[in-house]
Amino acid sequence: MTVLCLTELEPDGGTVTDASLRALAFSRSLAGPAGEDVAAAVLDAPDAALAGEARAALAAAGVRTAHVADLGEAAGYAPLAWARALAELATTALATTGPASAVVAAGTDHGQEVLAHLGAITGLPMAANCLTAARGDGGQWQLTRQRWAGSLTEEAVLDGDPALLTVATDAVAPAPAETPAELAVAPFRPSLADGDLTVRATVSAERGGGVSLATARVVVGGGRGVGGPDGFGPLEELAGLLGGALGVSRVVTSQGWRPHRQQVGQTGTRITPELYLACGISGAIQHMAGCLSARTIVVVNTDPDAPILAHAQYAVIGDLGQVIPALVEAVRARQNPVR
Amino acid sequence: MDVLACVKRVPMVGGRITLTEDGQEVDTRMSGFTVSPHEECAVEEAVQITEREGGTVTVLTLGPPEAEAQLRDMLALGAGRAILLETGPEEWGPQSTAAAIAAAARATGPYDLLLFGNEAADTGGYQVPVRVAHELGLPCVTGIKTLEVTGDGVVAAREYRGRQERFGLPRPAVISVKEGINLPRYPSLPGRLRAKRATVERLVPDARPDGLRKTMLTVPARENRRAEILGTGPEAVPALVALLDELGVLP
């Protein structure tokens, strides 16, 4: 038996995505105790060839077999076609190692979508955003998975042979295997039906300009306490000075004060900065789900009892309208000391 | 253009989430219920589409009798018809929910477009729209942030890893959307009055077993922090600058 993991590459074709490395680490945790192998399904390799760098990364991640799809004219992201390819691999193409006991994908837009299609094609149940999974009695799996974007944990039982699982982004570190595997590359050409390619992505060039909120090293956050659409200037200025990005709470976007793409939270962007400076934000569940991966949270808030203080390392009690301009001035003064 | 928009009644959570003593559900005694945010945007999108193209918006939910309140909220936003697939208090899993919605769509349609939220705020299952699409034999795409109706189809787009992915789909189609695709309107007073008087159609869905079953909910243990207070007001700025310096984030 094998644990089969959907593995995505960055557009350069050489780098395995961080989310997929995490999914591979999760796959190892399922395969190891059962003495099974980890196989990777790579469906987006340019020209159906695996670059040396990607081979090395997969071997380091403990992958024994990389099934590399040759989709020919159909290359590119097509969720139903990708699910069809996984279904084929999970049952037939793994004949050398036996069918898959589990099919795993990262809890990304692609991972959730492809595994949902796989569940629908096969009639199997699927569990999203798993934290742990272990084989239980009678072919069932015991899981823990995220609800409320991680604010609650669900313990659940999953039927299904194979088990269909996506991995919560922060469930496991993208660490390499203790001992790297000897990797075999197995090209395959999935059998697709016409309708499998009806829905296919056309992908734009990477968006330039500005620091991406999802990957920013510093995020300066503004919430209801900013008071209105005109109050964000000092926060933006500070974010600019620190080479960071502005992030806002849901109330700010639902009031139309700032565009939704700046929202941090369960229904917005999940951030992972070194520093999250949260100003005038109370700390609703919905917001905290998006920022708990920040290394350090510093709060500026007039209310010393705001819920966000229970998640923060440091706080300044005060009005952001006074504190932030003074901070901007102090950072500027440090940058350009008066001689 | 006849659009079906599916919504879910979920607990309204604020600064804290607490569970009932048996660990089976979120304690809602001190809060209330609302429509899952992505799904409210699905209803708004449906209303905007029919305002441009003509046609009707039907809003549907599967849930307990009390979910009628959420259907009326959506009628107030501009939906014209509401259908409740009435269940008991127990939670339905993604497979049984999708089968029930697909059966109801067949019985009450046809629809040109079926809109969903990308994932429910509470259970976060990420699969009901896709399963409904397969049951009905329709094309489907999820996580959509812009949607445009064309001659005989739709063009849907989303962001993925800093790039835009665009999809063309023929109609009818199943689309799940994310918050940010639009800014849902506040219900107007006439809208609220109309919603109050409107009839909510009730159907009893067929239950079927689900392969994913909850046994228990827990609140994850987090590091119990108490923020260290650096100071009060602008006087705290020197301490704040020193901290930023220590964290290595100053220019």
XYZ file of C-alpha atoms in Angstrom:
590
model
C 0.000 0.000 0.000
C 1.030 3.584 -0.577
C 0.159 7.054 0.637
C -0.308 9.143 -2.500
C 0.303 12.886 -2.158
C -0.713 15.527 -4.699
C 2.471 17.589 -5.058
C 2.530 20.993 -6.721
C 5.539 22.773 -8.184
C 6.180 26.499 -8.303
C 5.806 27.981 -11.790
C 9.606 27.719 -12.234
C 9.093 23.948 -12.404
C 11.992 23.220 -10.058
C 10.706 24.103 -6.601
C 8.160 22.036 -4.696
C 5.654 24.403 -3.044
C 5.920 24.927 0.701
C 2.328 23.688 1.150
C 3.151 20.478 -0.746
C 6.281 19.877 1.361
C 4.024 20.071 4.412
C 1.547 17.653 2.815
C 4.452 15.273 2.078
C 5.603 15.469 5.708
C 2.020 14.674 6.782
C 1.953 11.762 4.291
C 5.118 10.329 5.853
C 3.431 10.419 9.263
C 0.651 8.209 7.835
C 2.892 5.871 5.824
C 5.612 5.321 8.430
C 3.649 3.494 11.153
C 2.049 1.197 8.536
C 5.347 0.451 6.778
C 4.018 2.020 3.586
C 5.753 4.168 0.996
C 4.994 7.767 0.051
C 4.332 8.422 -3.633
C 3.977 11.871 -5.153
C 1.558 12.746 -7.943
C 3.072 15.631 -9.916
C 0.507 16.902 -12.398
C 2.060 20.265 -13.315
C 5.646 19.430 -14.296
C 6.644 21.469 -17.371
C 6.845 19.175 -20.427
C 6.049 16.255 -18.098
C 9.685 16.191 -17.006
C 10.906 16.553 -13.453
C 13.801 18.998 -12.991
C 16.802 17.886 -10.976
C 16.006 20.330 -8.193
C 12.459 18.948 -7.854
C 13.788 15.361 -7.844
C 16.171 16.250 -5.036
C 13.407 17.927 -3.028
C 11.084 14.928 -3.416
C 13.817 12.457 -2.477
C 14.629 14.573 0.583
C 10.943 14.517 1.483
C 11.042 10.709 1.526
C 9.169 10.128 -1.742
C 9.874 6.698 -3.253
C 7.972 7.172 -6.499
C 7.056 10.358 -8.327
C 4.234 9.768 -10.787
C 4.671 12.563 -13.313
C 1.674 13.200 -15.528
C 2.003 13.834 -19.220
C -1.167 15.751 -19.982
C 0.029 16.879 -23.432
C -2.288 19.514 -24.849
C -4.299 19.370 -21.622
C -1.415 20.603 -19.462
C -2.235 23.195 -16.831
C -4.611 23.288 -13.905
C -7.923 21.550 -14.601
C -9.489 20.399 -11.328
C -11.596 17.538 -12.673
C -8.769 16.228 -14.883
C -6.390 16.339 -11.924
C -8.884 14.409 -9.801
C -9.272 11.846 -12.598
C -5.499 11.403 -12.724
C -5.358 10.893 -8.941
C -8.217 8.374 -9.085
C -6.360 6.420 -11.754
C -3.098 6.475 -9.788
C -4.807 5.523 -6.537
C -6.296 2.366 -8.044
C -4.305 1.107 -11.019
C -1.031 2.848 -11.738
C 0.445 2.001 -8.376
C 0.329 -1.725 -9.168
C 3.963 -2.139 -8.152
C 3.335 -0.827 -4.639
C -0.339 -1.654 -4.342
C -3.285 0.726 -4.296
C -3.306 3.871 -2.164
C -4.430 3.631 1.457
C -4.764 7.422 1.557
C -4.700 10.286 -0.922
C -3.359 13.492 0.614
C -3.248 17.092 -0.645
C -2.325 20.438 0.862
C -5.213 22.510 2.230
C -4.851 25.075 -0.558
C -7.498 26.204 -3.063
C -6.182 23.582 -5.501
C -5.834 20.830 -2.920
C -9.355 21.264 -1.514
C -10.897 21.547 -4.971
C -9.153 18.517 -6.483
C -9.857 16.280 -3.488
C -13.508 17.353 -3.442
C -13.728 16.266 -7.097
C -11.955 13.014 -6.222
C -14.496 12.422 -3.461
C -17.360 13.070 -5.843
C -15.916 10.837 -8.605
C -15.275 7.931 -6.249
C -18.208 8.433 -3.891
C -15.738 8.517 -1.004
C -15.902 10.906 1.953
C -13.223 13.587 2.189
C -11.901 15.418 5.258
C -10.504 18.927 4.831
C -7.779 20.628 6.881
C -6.657 17.630 8.920
C -4.203 18.075 11.775
C -3.617 14.378 12.471
C -4.818 11.071 11.042
C -4.305 7.518 12.245
C -5.649 4.169 11.180
C -8.326 2.891 13.549
C -10.321 -0.327 13.681
C -12.241 -1.823 10.783
C -10.687 0.322 8.053
C -11.770 3.554 9.694
C -9.489 6.514 10.296
C -9.364 8.615 13.439
C -8.828 12.260 12.574
C -8.447 15.627 14.085
C -9.305 18.487 11.759
C -9.814 22.218 11.884
C -13.183 23.896 12.154
C -13.700 27.646 12.165
C -10.357 27.993 10.342
C -8.534 26.511 13.329
C -10.431 28.170 16.178
C -11.933 24.746 16.987
C -10.613 21.215 16.599
C -12.929 18.393 15.558
C -12.245 14.780 16.426
C -13.840 12.656 13.737
C -14.086 9.208 12.210
C -13.585 8.822 8.469
C -14.569 5.777 6.391
C -13.089 5.298 3.010
C -10.516 3.189 1.333
C -8.536 5.171 0.404
C -8.941 7.991 2.925
C -9.123 11.395 1.215
C -7.431 14.047 3.339
C -6.288 17.621 2.940
C -3.738 18.953 5.413
C -4.198 22.164 7.398
C -1.469 24.562 6.276
C 0.028 24.896 9.743
C -0.452 21.272 10.886
C 3.096 20.117 10.157
C 6.416 21.765 9.353
C 7.786 21.352 5.807
C 10.712 19.337 7.213
C 12.640 16.751 5.176
C 12.529 13.017 6.004
C 15.025 11.629 8.519
C 16.555 9.615 5.726
C 16.066 10.661 2.106
C 14.461 8.112 -0.219
C 15.797 6.695 -3.445
C 13.421 8.326 -5.893
C 12.002 6.601 -8.964
C 10.261 8.746 -11.568
C 7.292 7.104 -13.283
C 5.752 9.057 -16.154
C 2.103 8.322 -16.911
C -0.580 9.576 -19.232
C -3.965 9.746 -17.501
C -7.045 8.645 -19.454
C -9.314 11.663 -19.569
C -12.853 12.064 -20.801
C -13.783 15.167 -22.826
C -15.724 16.821 -20.039
C -12.738 16.547 -17.710
C -11.154 19.561 -19.408
C -14.237 21.814 -19.598
C -12.958 23.769 -16.607
C -9.323 24.817 -17.111
C -7.357 27.711 -15.707
C -5.796 30.438 -17.787
C -3.108 31.885 -15.534
C -1.954 35.498 -15.567
C 1.607 36.660 -15.044
C 2.606 37.186 -11.437
C 1.228 40.374 -9.984
C 3.948 42.894 -9.370
C 3.942 45.976 -7.214
C 3.854 46.209 -3.463
C 4.538 43.764 -0.688
C 2.203 40.752 -0.634
C 0.121 40.606 2.536
C 0.387 36.809 2.741
C 4.199 36.827 2.744
C 5.028 40.229 4.294
C 7.665 40.227 7.082
C 5.821 43.033 8.862
C 2.077 43.636 8.840
C 0.579 46.802 10.316
C -3.071 46.090 11.075
C -5.974 48.508 11.462
C -9.445 47.789 12.807
C -12.590 49.554 13.910
C -10.468 51.780 16.164
C -9.087 53.552 13.087
C -12.458 55.265 13.039
C -13.109 55.648 9.325
C -11.731 55.418 5.794
C -9.525 58.494 6.258
C -7.585 57.213 9.246
C -5.288 54.695 7.526
C -2.612 57.143 6.314
C -0.263 56.825 9.309
C -0.646 53.007 9.340
C 0.212 52.827 5.637
C 3.138 55.151 6.151
C 4.455 52.978 8.981
C 3.985 49.803 6.919
C 5.931 51.463 4.090
C 8.766 52.519 6.414
C 9.086 48.966 7.770
C 8.919 47.378 4.305
C 5.649 45.729 5.279
C 2.007 45.637 4.257
C -1.221 47.095 5.629
C -3.774 44.545 6.858
C -7.262 45.254 8.182
C -10.029 43.503 10.110
C -13.322 42.324 8.656
C -15.302 45.249 10.024
C -13.066 47.581 8.009
C -13.764 45.792 4.720
C -17.470 45.257 5.391
C -17.791 49.001 6.077
C -16.084 49.592 2.737
C -13.244 51.567 4.388
C -10.574 49.447 2.676
C -10.639 46.829 -0.127
C -11.260 43.194 0.832
C -7.840 42.063 -0.433
C -6.343 43.787 2.622
C -8.473 41.762 5.060
C -6.644 39.503 7.518
C -8.806 36.688 8.847
C -10.833 33.548 8.286
C -12.512 34.989 5.191
C -9.495 37.040 4.111
C -5.743 36.455 4.008
C -3.745 34.350 6.461
C -0.556 36.149 7.369
C 2.752 34.778 8.700
C 4.911 37.840 9.505
C 7.735 38.275 11.987
C 5.771 41.181 13.454
C 2.051 41.880 13.442
C 1.333 45.326 14.876
C -2.431 45.250 15.426
C -3.920 48.708 15.966
C -7.480 49.323 17.083
C -8.398 45.665 16.585
C -10.428 43.912 19.303
C -9.452 40.356 18.303
C -12.575 38.575 17.098
C -12.249 34.821 16.403
C -12.669 35.561 12.696
C -9.640 37.903 12.724
C -7.359 35.836 14.955
C -7.762 32.812 12.641
C -5.792 34.828 10.085
C -2.921 36.087 12.231
C -2.062 33.459 14.868
C 0.932 32.343 12.788
C 2.603 35.716 13.314
C 5.837 35.287 15.283
C 5.243 38.339 17.480
C 1.953 40.188 17.962
C 2.108 43.718 19.348
C -1.158 45.506 20.092
C -2.016 49.196 20.182
C -5.442 49.532 21.754
C -7.293 51.896 24.088
C -8.938 48.928 25.848
C -6.610 46.929 28.130
C -9.284 44.194 28.288
C -9.618 43.685 24.515
C -9.580 39.926 23.688
C -6.586 40.391 21.363
C -4.322 41.044 24.375
C -4.665 37.361 25.290
C -2.994 36.467 21.972
C -0.316 39.188 21.970
C 3.165 39.331 23.488
C 3.246 43.119 23.894
C 0.764 45.961 24.088
C 0.667 49.724 24.178
C -2.477 51.034 25.833
C -3.452 54.162 23.991
C -5.069 55.818 21.017
C -3.553 54.665 17.746
C -4.236 58.140 16.349
C -1.568 59.455 18.751
C 0.734 56.456 19.086
C 1.221 55.637 15.386
C 2.162 59.143 14.159
C 4.622 59.391 17.067
C 6.048 55.987 16.124
C 6.360 57.043 12.473
C 8.237 60.136 13.585
C 10.562 58.122 15.825
C 11.341 55.587 13.086
C 12.029 58.413 10.621
C 14.296 60.175 13.128
C 16.295 56.973 13.539
C 16.581 56.635 9.777
C 17.781 60.209 9.261
C 19.498 61.298 12.453
C 19.890 65.042 12.808
C 23.584 65.883 12.755
C -31.350 34.036 -15.534
C -32.608 31.856 -12.686
C -30.068 31.579 -9.906
C -30.067 29.254 -6.909
C -27.990 30.524 -3.967
C -27.320 28.078 -1.128
C -26.581 29.309 2.390
C -25.861 27.826 5.803
C -26.992 28.929 9.250
C -23.917 29.154 11.486
C -23.326 30.423 15.033
C -22.318 34.047 15.330
C -18.996 34.075 17.143
C -17.272 37.148 18.525
C -14.146 37.354 20.644
C -14.454 33.893 22.172
C -15.781 30.536 21.102
C -17.159 28.230 23.780
C -18.596 24.741 23.551
C -21.559 23.010 25.125
C -20.676 20.711 28.018
C -20.889 17.554 25.913
C -18.395 19.009 23.408
C -20.803 18.435 20.541
C -21.505 21.989 19.443
C -20.724 25.673 19.818
C -22.521 27.211 22.769
C -24.906 29.753 21.272
C -26.825 30.681 24.418
C -25.099 34.066 24.584
C -24.862 34.710 20.848
C -27.040 34.020 17.885
C -26.906 32.728 14.344
C -26.049 34.232 11.013
C -25.385 33.241 7.409
C -21.834 32.071 6.689
C -19.981 35.115 5.185
C -18.972 33.637 1.821
C -22.592 32.592 1.294
C -24.017 36.016 2.015
C -21.779 37.179 -0.834
C -23.188 34.376 -3.019
C -26.695 35.746 -2.440
C -25.567 39.327 -3.127
C -23.890 38.163 -6.352
C -27.069 36.337 -7.401
C -29.158 39.459 -6.743
C -26.740 41.658 -8.714
C -26.767 39.208 -11.643
C -30.560 39.148 -11.827
C -30.709 42.942 -11.489
C -28.552 43.128 -14.639
C -29.847 40.123 -16.568
C -33.389 39.680 -15.268
C -34.631 36.432 -13.724
C -35.102 35.195 -10.196
C -33.019 34.383 -7.137
C -34.001 31.363 -5.079
C -32.265 30.971 -1.754
C -32.010 27.523 -0.193
C -30.738 26.145 3.076
C -30.589 22.775 4.759
C -31.052 23.053 8.473
C -33.381 23.051 11.460
C -36.731 24.916 11.428
C -34.994 27.952 12.988
C -32.931 28.386 9.787
C -36.035 30.069 8.386
C -34.700 33.257 10.016
C -31.557 33.148 7.841
C -33.673 32.559 4.719
C -35.738 35.643 5.578
C -32.517 37.662 5.997
C -31.576 36.631 2.464
C -35.054 37.444 1.138
C -34.509 40.919 2.590
C -31.327 41.238 0.484
C -33.416 40.690 -2.642
C -33.952 36.954 -3.133
C -37.454 36.217 -4.432
C -38.038 32.649 -3.279
C -36.870 30.663 -0.273
C -36.648 26.917 0.283
C -35.896 25.222 3.596
C -34.733 21.617 3.542
C -35.862 20.952 7.045
C -33.795 18.672 9.265
C -33.676 17.894 12.960
C -31.125 19.509 15.253
C -28.399 17.011 14.222
C -25.526 18.047 11.973
C -25.560 16.750 8.406
C -22.241 15.844 6.795
C -21.041 16.999 3.364
C -22.156 13.931 1.379
C -25.719 13.862 2.681
C -26.000 17.660 2.451
C -24.847 17.670 -1.171
C -27.224 14.832 -2.136
C -30.156 16.657 -0.527
C -29.325 19.980 -2.215
C -28.907 18.293 -5.617
C -32.277 16.547 -5.244
C -33.930 19.827 -4.243
C -32.310 21.673 -7.175
C -33.746 19.061 -9.527
C -37.190 19.257 -7.946
C -37.449 23.057 -7.777
C -35.397 24.173 -10.827
C -34.228 24.377 -13.508
C -31.534 26.926 -12.622
C -29.011 28.599 -14.914
C -26.509 29.130 -12.144
C -26.008 27.565 -8.709
C -23.995 29.730 -6.310
C -22.449 28.593 -3.040
C -19.951 29.897 -0.494
C -16.475 28.399 -0.823
C -16.622 26.766 2.590
C -18.966 26.971 5.552
C -17.599 29.171 8.355
C -18.211 26.484 10.982
C -17.514 23.012 9.545
C -15.139 24.145 6.766
C -15.754 21.025 4.665
C -14.741 22.512 1.259
C -16.741 20.035 -0.834
C -20.524 20.467 -0.926
C -20.573 22.642 -4.123
C -18.331 20.189 -5.998
C -20.394 17.189 -4.913
C -23.630 18.936 -5.950
C -22.083 19.685 -9.361
C -21.213 16.011 -9.848
C -24.690 14.865 -8.766
C -26.206 17.199 -11.353
C -23.571 16.591 -14.046
C -22.603 20.275 -14.181
C -19.225 22.032 -14.510
C -17.924 23.633 -11.356
C -15.230 25.932 -10.021
C -14.596 27.065 -6.442
C -13.108 29.993 -4.520
C -14.225 32.615 -7.059
C -13.614 36.332 -6.484
C -14.907 37.780 -9.789
C -17.787 36.475 -11.873
C -19.003 37.687 -15.243
C -22.020 36.356 -17.126
C -21.372 35.918 -20.860
C -23.617 34.860 -23.788
C -23.993 31.202 -22.872
C -21.641 30.830 -19.966
C -19.701 32.529 -17.203
C -16.116 33.695 -16.765
C -14.919 33.190 -13.205
C -11.592 34.197 -11.684
C -9.663 33.877 -8.441
C -6.186 34.501 -7.070
C -3.837 31.594 -6.517
C -0.272 32.090 -5.280
C -0.091 35.683 -6.510
C -1.468 34.948 -9.981
C -4.947 35.215 -11.382
C -6.640 32.020 -12.592
C -9.506 32.529 -15.040
C -12.027 29.851 -15.949
C -14.662 29.844 -18.673
C -17.670 27.616 -17.939
C -20.798 26.870 -19.959
C -24.154 27.344 -18.194
C -25.690 25.865 -16.184
C -22.749 25.840 -13.822
C -21.965 25.531 -10.120
C -19.757 28.296 -8.706
C -18.558 28.742 -5.132
C -17.514 32.260 -4.182
C -15.450 33.916 -1.490
C -16.082 37.048 0.507
C -14.669 40.032 -1.370
C -16.416 39.181 -4.656
C -18.805 41.991 -3.666
C -19.874 44.002 -0.657
C -23.293 42.716 0.463
C -25.889 45.480 0.754
C -27.758 46.349 3.915
C -31.343 45.168 3.623
C -33.733 48.003 2.799
C -36.846 48.569 4.899
C -39.191 47.507 2.056
C -36.958 44.459 1.590
C -37.290 43.535 5.249
C -41.060 43.968 5.172
C -41.355 41.832 2.042
C -39.143 39.170 3.623
C -41.296 39.084 6.732
C -44.440 38.348 4.696
C -42.881 35.959 2.170
C -43.646 32.251 2.167
C -40.800 29.873 2.941
C -41.256 26.578 1.093
C -40.416 23.521 3.151
C -39.156 20.186 1.900
C -38.045 17.181 3.916
C -34.730 15.883 2.571
C -33.780 12.200 2.516
C -31.086 11.445 5.048
C -28.240 9.177 4.076
C -25.155 8.077 5.959
C -22.002 10.206 5.835
C -18.496 8.802 5.688
C -17.097 11.613 7.863
C -18.581 11.739 11.364
C -17.810 14.156 14.175
C -17.153 12.585 17.560
C -16.111 15.621 19.606
C -15.172 19.285 19.410
C -12.403 20.886 21.443
C -10.954 24.376 21.772
C -7.283 24.077 20.825
C -4.893 24.754 23.674
C -3.043 27.961 22.935
C -0.180 29.451 24.782
C -1.956 31.378 27.513
C -0.497 34.790 26.986
C -0.847 38.006 28.822
C 0.593 40.812 26.786
C 3.414 42.698 28.437
C 2.344 46.338 28.637
C 5.037 48.552 27.107
C 3.394 51.739 28.298
C 0.516 54.101 27.779
C -0.004 56.509 24.886
C 2.814 58.184 22.917
C 5.122 57.918 25.961
C 5.407 54.210 25.118
C 6.971 54.944 21.709
C 10.657 54.687 22.798
C 9.948 51.239 24.308
C 8.090 50.270 21.125
C 11.012 51.404 18.933
C 13.428 49.417 21.105
C 11.219 46.340 20.690
C 11.028 46.727 16.899
C 14.816 47.077 16.862
C 15.182 43.887 18.905
C 12.821 42.070 16.495
C 15.028 43.211 13.617
C 12.249 44.885 11.645
C 13.515 48.466 11.639
C 14.967 49.818 8.380
